[in-house]
Short mmCIF file of C-alpha atoms in Angstrom, two decimals:
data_model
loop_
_atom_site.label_atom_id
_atom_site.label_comp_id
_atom_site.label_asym_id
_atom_site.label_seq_id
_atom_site.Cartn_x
_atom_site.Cartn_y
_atom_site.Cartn_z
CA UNK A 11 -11.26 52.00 1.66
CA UNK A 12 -12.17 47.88 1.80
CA UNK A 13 -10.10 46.09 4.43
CA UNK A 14 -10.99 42.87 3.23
CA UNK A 15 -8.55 40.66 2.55
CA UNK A 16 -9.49 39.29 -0.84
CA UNK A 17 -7.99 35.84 -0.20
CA UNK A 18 -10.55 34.95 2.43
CA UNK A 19 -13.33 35.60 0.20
CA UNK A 20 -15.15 32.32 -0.42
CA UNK A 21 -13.36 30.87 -3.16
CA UNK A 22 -16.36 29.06 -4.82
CA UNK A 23 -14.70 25.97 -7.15
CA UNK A 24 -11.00 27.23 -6.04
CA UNK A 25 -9.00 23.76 -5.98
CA UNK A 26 -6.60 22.74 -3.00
CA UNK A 27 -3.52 22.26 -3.38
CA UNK A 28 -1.49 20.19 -0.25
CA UNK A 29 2.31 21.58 -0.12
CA UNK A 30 5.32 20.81 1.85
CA UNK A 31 8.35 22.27 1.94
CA UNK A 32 11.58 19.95 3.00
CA UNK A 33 15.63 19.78 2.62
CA UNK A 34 18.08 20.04 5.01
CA UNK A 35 18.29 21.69 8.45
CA UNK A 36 18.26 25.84 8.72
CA UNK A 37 17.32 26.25 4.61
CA UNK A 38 14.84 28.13 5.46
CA UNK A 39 11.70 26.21 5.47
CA UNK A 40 9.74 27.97 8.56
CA UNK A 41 10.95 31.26 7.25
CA UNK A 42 9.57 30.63 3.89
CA UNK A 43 6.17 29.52 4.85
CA UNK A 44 5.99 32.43 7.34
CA UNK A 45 6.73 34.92 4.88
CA UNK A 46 4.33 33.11 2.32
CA UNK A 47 1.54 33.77 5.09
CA UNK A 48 2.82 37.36 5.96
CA UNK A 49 3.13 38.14 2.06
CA UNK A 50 -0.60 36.94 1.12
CA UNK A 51 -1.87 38.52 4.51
CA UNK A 52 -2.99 35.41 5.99
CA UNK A 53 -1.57 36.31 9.41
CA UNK A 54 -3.59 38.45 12.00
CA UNK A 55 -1.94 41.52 13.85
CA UNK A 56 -1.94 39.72 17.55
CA UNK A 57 0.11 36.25 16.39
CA UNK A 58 2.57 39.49 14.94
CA UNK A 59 2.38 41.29 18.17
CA UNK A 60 3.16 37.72 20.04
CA UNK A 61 5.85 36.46 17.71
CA UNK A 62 7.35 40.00 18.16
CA UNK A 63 7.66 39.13 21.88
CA UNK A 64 8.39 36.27 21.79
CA UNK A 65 11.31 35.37 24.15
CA UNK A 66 13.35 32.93 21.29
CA UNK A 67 13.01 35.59 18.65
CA UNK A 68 16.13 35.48 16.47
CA UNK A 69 15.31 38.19 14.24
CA UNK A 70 17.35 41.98 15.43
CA UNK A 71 15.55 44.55 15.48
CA UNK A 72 12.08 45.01 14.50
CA UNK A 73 12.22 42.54 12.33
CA UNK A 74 9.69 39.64 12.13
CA UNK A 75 10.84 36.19 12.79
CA UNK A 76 8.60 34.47 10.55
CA UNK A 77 9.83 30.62 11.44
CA UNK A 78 8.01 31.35 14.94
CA UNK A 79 4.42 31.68 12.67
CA UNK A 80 4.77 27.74 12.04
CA UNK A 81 7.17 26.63 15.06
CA UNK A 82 5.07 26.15 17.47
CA UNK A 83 6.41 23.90 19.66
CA UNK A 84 8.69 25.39 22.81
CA UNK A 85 11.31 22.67 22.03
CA UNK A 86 11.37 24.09 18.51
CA UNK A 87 11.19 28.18 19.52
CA UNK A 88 14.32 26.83 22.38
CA UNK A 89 16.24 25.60 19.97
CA UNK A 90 15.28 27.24 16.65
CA UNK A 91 14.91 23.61 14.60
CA UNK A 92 11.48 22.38 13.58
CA UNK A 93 10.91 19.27 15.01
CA UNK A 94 7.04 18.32 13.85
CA UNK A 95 5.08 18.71 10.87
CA UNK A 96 3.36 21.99 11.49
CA UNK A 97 0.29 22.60 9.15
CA UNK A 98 -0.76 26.21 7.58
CA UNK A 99 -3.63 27.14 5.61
CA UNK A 100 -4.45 30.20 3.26
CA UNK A 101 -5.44 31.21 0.34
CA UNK A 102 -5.81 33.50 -2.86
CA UNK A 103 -8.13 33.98 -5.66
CA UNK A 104 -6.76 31.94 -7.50
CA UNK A 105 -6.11 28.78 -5.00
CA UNK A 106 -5.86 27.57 -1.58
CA UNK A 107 -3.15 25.95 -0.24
CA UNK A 108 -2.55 23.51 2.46
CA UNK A 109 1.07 23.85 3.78
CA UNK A 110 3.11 21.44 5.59
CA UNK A 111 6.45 22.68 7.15
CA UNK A 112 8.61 19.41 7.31
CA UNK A 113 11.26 19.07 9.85
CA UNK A 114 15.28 19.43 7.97
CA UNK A 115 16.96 17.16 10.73
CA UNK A 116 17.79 13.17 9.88
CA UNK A 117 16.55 12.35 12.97
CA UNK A 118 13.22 13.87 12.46
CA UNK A 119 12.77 12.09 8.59
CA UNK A 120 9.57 9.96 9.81
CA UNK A 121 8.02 13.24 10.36
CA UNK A 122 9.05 14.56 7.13
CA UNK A 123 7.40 11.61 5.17
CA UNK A 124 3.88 12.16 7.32
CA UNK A 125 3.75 15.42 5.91
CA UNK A 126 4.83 14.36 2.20
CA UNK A 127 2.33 11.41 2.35
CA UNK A 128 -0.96 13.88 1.25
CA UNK A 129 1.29 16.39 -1.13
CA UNK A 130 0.79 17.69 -4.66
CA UNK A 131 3.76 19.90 -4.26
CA UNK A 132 7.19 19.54 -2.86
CA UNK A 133 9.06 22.80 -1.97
CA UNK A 134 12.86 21.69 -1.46
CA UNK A 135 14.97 24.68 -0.10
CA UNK A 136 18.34 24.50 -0.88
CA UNK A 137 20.86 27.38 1.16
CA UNK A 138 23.13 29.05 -1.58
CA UNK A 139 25.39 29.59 1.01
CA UNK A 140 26.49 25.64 1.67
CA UNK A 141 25.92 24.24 -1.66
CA UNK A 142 27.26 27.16 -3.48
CA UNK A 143 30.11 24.80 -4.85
CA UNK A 144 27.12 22.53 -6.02
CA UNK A 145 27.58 19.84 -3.77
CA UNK A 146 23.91 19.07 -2.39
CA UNK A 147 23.24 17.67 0.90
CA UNK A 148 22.58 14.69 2.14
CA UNK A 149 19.14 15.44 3.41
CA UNK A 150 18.41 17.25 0.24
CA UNK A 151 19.31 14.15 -1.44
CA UNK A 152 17.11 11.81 1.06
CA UNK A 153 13.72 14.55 0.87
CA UNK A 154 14.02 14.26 -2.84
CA UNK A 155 14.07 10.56 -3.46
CA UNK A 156 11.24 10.41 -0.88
CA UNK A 157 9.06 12.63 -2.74
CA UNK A 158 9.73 10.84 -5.64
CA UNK A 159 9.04 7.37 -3.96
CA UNK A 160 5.80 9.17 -2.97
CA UNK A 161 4.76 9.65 -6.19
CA UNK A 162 4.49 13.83 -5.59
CA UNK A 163 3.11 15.38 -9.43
CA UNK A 164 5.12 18.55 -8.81
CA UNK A 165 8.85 19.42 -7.15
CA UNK A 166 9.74 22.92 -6.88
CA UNK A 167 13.48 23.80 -6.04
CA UNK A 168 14.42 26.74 -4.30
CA UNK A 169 17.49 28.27 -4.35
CA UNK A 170 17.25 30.33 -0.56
CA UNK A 171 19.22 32.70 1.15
CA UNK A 172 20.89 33.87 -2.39
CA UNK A 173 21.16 37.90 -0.42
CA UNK A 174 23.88 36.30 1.09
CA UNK A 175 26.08 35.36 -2.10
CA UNK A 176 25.40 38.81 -3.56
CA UNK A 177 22.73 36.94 -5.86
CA UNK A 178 25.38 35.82 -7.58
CA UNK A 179 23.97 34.19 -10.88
CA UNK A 180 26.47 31.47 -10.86
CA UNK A 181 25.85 30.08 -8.04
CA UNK A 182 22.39 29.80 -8.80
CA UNK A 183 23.37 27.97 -12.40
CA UNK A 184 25.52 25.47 -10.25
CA UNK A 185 22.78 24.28 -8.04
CA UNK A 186 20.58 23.86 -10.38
CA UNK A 187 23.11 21.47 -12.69
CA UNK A 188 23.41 20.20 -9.30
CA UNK A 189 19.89 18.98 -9.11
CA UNK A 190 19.08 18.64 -12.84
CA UNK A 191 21.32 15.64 -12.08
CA UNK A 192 20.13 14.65 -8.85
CA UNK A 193 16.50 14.21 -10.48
CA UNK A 194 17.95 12.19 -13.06
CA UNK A 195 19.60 9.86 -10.74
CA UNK A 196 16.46 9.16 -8.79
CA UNK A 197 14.03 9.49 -11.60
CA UNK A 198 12.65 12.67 -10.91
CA UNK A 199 10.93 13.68 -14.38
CA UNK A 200 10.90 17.54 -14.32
CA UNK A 201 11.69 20.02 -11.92
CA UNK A 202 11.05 23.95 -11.70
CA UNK A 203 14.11 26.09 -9.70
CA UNK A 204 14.15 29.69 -8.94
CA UNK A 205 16.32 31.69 -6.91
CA UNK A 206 15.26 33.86 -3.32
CA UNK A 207 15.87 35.42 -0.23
CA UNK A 208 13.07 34.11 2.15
CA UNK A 209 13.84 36.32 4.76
CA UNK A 210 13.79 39.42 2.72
CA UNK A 211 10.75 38.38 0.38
CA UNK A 212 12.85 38.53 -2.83
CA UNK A 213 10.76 36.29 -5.22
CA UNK A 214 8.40 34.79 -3.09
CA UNK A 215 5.47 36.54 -3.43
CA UNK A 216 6.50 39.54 -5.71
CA UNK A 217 9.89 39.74 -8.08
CA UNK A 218 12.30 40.82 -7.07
CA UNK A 219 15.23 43.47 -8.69
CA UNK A 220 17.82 41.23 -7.35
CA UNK A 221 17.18 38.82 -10.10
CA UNK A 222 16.74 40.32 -13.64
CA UNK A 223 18.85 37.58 -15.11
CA UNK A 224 15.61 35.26 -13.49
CA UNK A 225 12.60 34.97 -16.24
CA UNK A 226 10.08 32.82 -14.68
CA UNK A 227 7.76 33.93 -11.90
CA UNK A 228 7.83 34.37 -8.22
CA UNK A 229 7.49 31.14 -5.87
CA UNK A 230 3.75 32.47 -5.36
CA UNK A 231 2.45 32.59 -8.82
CA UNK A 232 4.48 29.42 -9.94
CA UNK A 233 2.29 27.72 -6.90
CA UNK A 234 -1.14 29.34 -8.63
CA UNK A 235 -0.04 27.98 -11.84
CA UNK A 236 0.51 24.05 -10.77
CA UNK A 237 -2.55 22.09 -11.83
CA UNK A 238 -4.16 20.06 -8.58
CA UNK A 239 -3.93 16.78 -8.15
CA UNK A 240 -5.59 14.23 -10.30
CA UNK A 241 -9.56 13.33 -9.17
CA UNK A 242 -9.42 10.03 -7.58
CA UNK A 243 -12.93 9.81 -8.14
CA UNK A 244 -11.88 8.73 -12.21
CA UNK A 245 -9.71 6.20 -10.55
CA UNK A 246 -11.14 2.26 -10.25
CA UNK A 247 -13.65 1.90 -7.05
CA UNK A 248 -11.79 1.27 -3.62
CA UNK A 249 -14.04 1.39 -0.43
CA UNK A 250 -12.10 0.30 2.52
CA UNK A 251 -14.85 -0.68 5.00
CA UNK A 252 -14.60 1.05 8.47
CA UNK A 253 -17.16 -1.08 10.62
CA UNK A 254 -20.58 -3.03 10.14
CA UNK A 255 -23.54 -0.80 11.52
CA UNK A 256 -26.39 -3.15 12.87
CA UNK A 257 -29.56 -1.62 13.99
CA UNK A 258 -32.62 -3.82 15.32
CA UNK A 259 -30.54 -7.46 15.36
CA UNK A 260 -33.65 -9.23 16.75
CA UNK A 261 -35.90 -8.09 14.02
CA UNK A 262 -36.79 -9.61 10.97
CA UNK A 263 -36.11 -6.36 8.92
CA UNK A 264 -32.51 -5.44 10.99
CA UNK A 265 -30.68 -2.84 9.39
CA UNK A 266 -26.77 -3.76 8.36
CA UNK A 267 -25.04 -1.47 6.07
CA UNK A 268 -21.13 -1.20 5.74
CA UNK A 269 -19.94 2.21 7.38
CA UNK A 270 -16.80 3.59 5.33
CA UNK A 271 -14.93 6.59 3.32
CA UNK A 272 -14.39 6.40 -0.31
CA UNK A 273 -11.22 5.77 -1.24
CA UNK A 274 -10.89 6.25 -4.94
CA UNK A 275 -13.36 5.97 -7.43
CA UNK A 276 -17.08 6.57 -7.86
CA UNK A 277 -20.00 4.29 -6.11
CA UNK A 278 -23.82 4.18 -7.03
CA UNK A 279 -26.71 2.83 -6.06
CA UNK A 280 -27.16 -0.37 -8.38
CA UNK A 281 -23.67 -0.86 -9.25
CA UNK A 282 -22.34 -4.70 -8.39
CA UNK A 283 -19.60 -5.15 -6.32
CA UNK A 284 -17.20 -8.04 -5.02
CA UNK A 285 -16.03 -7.95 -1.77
CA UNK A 286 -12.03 -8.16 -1.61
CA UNK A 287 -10.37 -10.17 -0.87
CA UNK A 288 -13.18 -12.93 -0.97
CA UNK A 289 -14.15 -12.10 -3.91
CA UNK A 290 -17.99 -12.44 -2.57
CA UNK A 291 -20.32 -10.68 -4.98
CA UNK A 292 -23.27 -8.08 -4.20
CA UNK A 293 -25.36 -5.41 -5.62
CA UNK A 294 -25.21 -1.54 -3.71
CA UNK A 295 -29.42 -0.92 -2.77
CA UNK A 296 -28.38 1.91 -0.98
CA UNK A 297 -25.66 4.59 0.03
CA UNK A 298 -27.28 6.74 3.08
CA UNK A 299 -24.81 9.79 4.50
CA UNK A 300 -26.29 10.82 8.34
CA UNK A 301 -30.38 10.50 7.47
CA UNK A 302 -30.13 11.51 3.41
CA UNK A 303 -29.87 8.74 0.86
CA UNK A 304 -27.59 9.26 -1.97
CA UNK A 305 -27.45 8.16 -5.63
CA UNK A 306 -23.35 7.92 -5.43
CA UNK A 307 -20.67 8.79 -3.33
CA UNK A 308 -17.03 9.67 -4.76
CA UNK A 309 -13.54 9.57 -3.40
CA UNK A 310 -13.32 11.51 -0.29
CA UNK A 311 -16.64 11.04 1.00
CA UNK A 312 -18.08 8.99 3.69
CA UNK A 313 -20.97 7.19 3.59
CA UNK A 314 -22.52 3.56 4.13
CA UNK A 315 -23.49 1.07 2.09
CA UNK A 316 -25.67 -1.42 2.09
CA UNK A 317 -26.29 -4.16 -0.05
CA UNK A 318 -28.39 -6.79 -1.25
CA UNK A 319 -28.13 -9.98 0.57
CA UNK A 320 -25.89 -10.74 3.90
CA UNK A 321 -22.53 -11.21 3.21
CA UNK A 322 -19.15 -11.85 5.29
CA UNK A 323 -18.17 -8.09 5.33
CA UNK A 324 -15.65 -6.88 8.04
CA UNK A 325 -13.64 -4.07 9.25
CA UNK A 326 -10.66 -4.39 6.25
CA UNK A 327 -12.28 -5.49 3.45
CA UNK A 328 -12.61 -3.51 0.23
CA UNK A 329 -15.38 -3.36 -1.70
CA UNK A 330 -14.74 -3.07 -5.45
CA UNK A 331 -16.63 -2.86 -9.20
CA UNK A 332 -17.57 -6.03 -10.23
CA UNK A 333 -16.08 -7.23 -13.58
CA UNK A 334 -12.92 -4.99 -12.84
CA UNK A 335 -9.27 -7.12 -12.38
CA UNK A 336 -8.24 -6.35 -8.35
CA UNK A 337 -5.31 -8.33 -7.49
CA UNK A 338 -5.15 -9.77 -4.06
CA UNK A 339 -2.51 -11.99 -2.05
CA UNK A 340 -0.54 -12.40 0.94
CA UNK A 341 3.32 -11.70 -0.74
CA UNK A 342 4.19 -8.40 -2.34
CA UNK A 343 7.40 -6.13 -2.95
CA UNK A 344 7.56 -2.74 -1.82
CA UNK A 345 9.49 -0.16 -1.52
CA UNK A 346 10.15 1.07 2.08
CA UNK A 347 11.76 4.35 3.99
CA UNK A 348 12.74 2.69 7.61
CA UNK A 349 11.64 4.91 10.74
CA UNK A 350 12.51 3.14 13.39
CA UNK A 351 15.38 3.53 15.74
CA UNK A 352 15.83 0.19 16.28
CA UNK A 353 17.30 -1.65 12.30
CA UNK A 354 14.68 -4.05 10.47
CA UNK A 355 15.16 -7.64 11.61
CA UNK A 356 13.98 -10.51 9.23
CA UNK A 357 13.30 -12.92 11.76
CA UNK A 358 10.73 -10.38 13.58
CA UNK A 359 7.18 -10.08 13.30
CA UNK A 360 5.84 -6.53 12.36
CA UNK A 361 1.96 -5.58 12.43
CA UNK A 362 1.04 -3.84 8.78
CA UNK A 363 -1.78 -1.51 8.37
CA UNK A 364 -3.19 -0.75 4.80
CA UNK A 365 -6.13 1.38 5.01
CA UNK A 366 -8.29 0.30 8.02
CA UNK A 367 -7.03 -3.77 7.41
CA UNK A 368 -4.45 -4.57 9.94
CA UNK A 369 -2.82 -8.17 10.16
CA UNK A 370 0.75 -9.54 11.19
CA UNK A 371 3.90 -9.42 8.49
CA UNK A 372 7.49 -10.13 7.91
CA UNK A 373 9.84 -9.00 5.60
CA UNK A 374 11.10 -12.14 3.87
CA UNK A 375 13.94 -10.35 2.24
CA UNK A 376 15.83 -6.84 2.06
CA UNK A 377 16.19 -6.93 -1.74
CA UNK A 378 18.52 -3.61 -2.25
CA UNK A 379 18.92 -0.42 -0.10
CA UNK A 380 19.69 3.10 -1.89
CA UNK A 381 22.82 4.71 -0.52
CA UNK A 382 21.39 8.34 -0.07
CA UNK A 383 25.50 9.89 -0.90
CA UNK A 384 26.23 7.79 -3.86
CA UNK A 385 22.70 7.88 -4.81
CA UNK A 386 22.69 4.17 -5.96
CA UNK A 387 20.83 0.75 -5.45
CA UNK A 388 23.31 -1.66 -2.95
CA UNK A 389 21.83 -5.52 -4.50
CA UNK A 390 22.95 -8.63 -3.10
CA UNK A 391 22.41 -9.88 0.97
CA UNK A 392 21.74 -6.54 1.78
CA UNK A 393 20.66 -8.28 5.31
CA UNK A 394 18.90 -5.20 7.30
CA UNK A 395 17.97 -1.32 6.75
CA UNK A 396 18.84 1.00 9.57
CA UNK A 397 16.49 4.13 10.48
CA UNK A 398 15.63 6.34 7.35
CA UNK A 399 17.44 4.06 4.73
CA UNK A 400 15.67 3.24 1.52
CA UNK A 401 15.23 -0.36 -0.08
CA UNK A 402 13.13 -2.83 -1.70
CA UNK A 403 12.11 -5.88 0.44
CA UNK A 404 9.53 -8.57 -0.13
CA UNK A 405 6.96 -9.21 2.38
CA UNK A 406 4.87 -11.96 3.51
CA UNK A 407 1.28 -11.14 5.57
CA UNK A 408 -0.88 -13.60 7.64
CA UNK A 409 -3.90 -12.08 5.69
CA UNK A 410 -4.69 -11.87 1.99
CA UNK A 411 -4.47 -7.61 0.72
CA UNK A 412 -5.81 -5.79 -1.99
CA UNK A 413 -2.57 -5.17 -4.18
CA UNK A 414 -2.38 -2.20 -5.98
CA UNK A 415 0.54 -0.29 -7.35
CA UNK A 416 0.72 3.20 -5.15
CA UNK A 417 1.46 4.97 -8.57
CA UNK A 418 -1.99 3.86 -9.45
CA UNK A 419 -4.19 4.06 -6.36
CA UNK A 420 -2.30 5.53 -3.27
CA UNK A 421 -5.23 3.94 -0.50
CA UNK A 422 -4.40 0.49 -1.06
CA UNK A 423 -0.81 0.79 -2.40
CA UNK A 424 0.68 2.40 0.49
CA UNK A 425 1.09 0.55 3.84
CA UNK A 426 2.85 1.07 7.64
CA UNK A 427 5.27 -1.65 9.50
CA UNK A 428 4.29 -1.02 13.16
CA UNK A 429 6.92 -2.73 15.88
CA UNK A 430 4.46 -5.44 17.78
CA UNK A 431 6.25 -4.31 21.27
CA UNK A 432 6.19 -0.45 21.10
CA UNK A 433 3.68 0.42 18.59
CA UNK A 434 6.40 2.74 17.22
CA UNK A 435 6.10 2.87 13.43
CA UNK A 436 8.81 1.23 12.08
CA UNK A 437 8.49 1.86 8.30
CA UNK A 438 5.93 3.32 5.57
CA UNK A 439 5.95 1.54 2.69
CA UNK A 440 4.62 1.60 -1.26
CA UNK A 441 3.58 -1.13 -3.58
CA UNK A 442 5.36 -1.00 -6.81
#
């Protein structure tokens, strides 16, 4: 007999795809991803053996507590809430996955949009049990319009704990309605739902009898069926520059090259740049990685460059394709999701980091805010946002930025406010 877990078999041109699963507090999120592991056999018999001793085990029996495979923390286990973003790998044939476990609690939303930041797929659990009447909470309401505002390709809504309304079909039909019209109120373009019991494994990794009124497939193989996220390496050329490496200064044939990690598109030897947000033009001679030279590097990789004559390159700037339109300036609107404990203040100064530039900002105006219940814009002197509101605000930076829409290229459209005093993050933010 072969022991060999199939899904740890090297998986060859297998794509990646980055989940997280989110909604409100006790839906079921640690529970799901643990029995996602357990169910694909991508946990090993001694973290069982621990987790079945474990002294915060709320599970009777000889049962398995599968939140404790993912909360890790002793605050969490103590109180049985996840408090961090906990990260989980594994894998099948077919894919592997990269699995975030998002804290439910408002107070623990910074942590929530962390994890969402990198997703393809959003997993929102929804408990039959309180929404049964089709009222959705508010959290459910606030991790949706975040994943929307973070541009995630695929949203995956699942109806949890339905064992415990005798998987009554109507219940099901009434959450759903429920968040068919959520997603139209915050622009969410499709959505796929299914009903389970996360606990018991009912439609999570195999169907379940529960559910012959269901006709699509378990949470599992909808997850193998999602197509990854789009290459960034077709997207325009963004190379955020890390540091200048200078070898041999006193020499007459000193070595500078540009030390960075492609952002989004694809860079080759020959190709003519302009350096943003000078707009200084060069031509790439070389692209070395450790002691090999390459012929191109794509998004993801990291590499240095080095070009053709001596230009004013530093840590921030962006190289880009010559001849391509890159908009650059020093006032932008953005959307922003506030973090901070202490409410945004116009007359402050924030530091805001997009990529590896950092410079000083402040938010010349708070254009709307989103009220997260009534699921609607609030215009006028909206004044201030207060930690993990939603609004559009207009900002002003001491330093010109490369400008693009997050929709289009996420590296450069997507920023962080940083409180000058604590070096608490105060917001993340996207350019629309």
């Amino acid at each position: 007999m072969n022991a060999v877990n199939d899904s740890f078999l090297p998986a060859g041109e297998t794509a990646v795809i980055r989940l997280i699963t989110a909604g409100s507090v006790d839906d079921g999120k640690s529970t799901l991803i643990g029995r996602l592991l357990y169910d694909s056999k991508s946990v090993f018999a001694d973290q069982l053996d621990a987790i079945a001793r474990a002294k915060y085990k709320r599970v009777a029996g000889d049962g398995i507590d599968f939140a404790l495979l993912t909360d890790g923390l002793e605050a969490e286990r103590e109180q049985g809430i996840t408090i961090d973003v906990a990260y989980r790998y594994f894998a099948t044939p077919r894919r592997k996955f990269i699995v975030a476990d998002a804290p439910g609690h408002e107070q623990y939303t910074r942590n929530m949009v962390t994890g969402a930041s990198t997703a393809d797929v959003a997993i929102i659990l929804i408990d039959a049990t309180r929404a049964a009447d089709g009222r959705l909470l508010p959290q459910t309401k606030r991790h949706s319009t975040i994943a929307r505002l973070l541009g995630i390709r695929h949203i995956v809504v699942a109806v949890n704990k339905m064992d415990l309304v005798a998987w009554d079909r109507a219940v099901f039909d009434r959450i759903r309605d429920a968040y068919a019209d959520l997603a139209a109120r915050i622009g969410i373009p499709d959505f796929q739902a299914l009903p389970l019991s996360a606990l018991n494994g009912d439609n999570v990794v195999t169907p379940s009898a529960h559910t012959p009124w269901y006709e699509g497939p378990p949470l599992l193989s909808l997850l193998e069926s999602l197509d990854p996220a789009v290459e960034a390496a077709d997207a325009p050329l963004r190379y955020p520059v890390q540091w200048v490496v200078r070898h041999d200064g006193s020499s007459a044939q000193d070595f500078r090259g540009y030390a960075g990690r492609v952002a989004s598109g694809t860079l080759r030897a020959g190709d003519e740049i302009l350096v943003q947000p000078s707009g200084v033009g060069a031509r790439v001679v070389g692209i070395r990685a450790h002691d090999r030279e390459l012929a191109s590097a794509s998004a993801g990789d990291s590499v240095i460059v080095v070009l053709d004559r001596d230009v004013d390159v530093s840590r921030g700037d962006v190289l880009s394709h010559a001849g391509a339109a890159v908009r650059t300036g020093k006032e932008f609107d953005a959307e922003v999701c506030w973090l901070d404990t202490q409410p945004l203040n116009t007359a402050r100064r924030y530091l805001l980091k997009q990529g590896t530039r950092l410079t000083t900002a402040k938010v010349r105006e708070v254009a709307t805010r989103r009220d997260i219940h009534e699921l609607r814009e609030i215009d006028g002197d909206v004044g201030t946002l207060a930690m993990n509101d939603i609004g559009k605000v207009r900002i002003v930076t001491r330093d010109p930025l490369t400008l693009d829409r997050y929709d289009d290229i996420a590296a450069t459209g997507a920023f962080i406010l940083i409180d000058e005093s604590t070096h608490q993050t105060a917001a993340a933010g996207m350019l629309r």
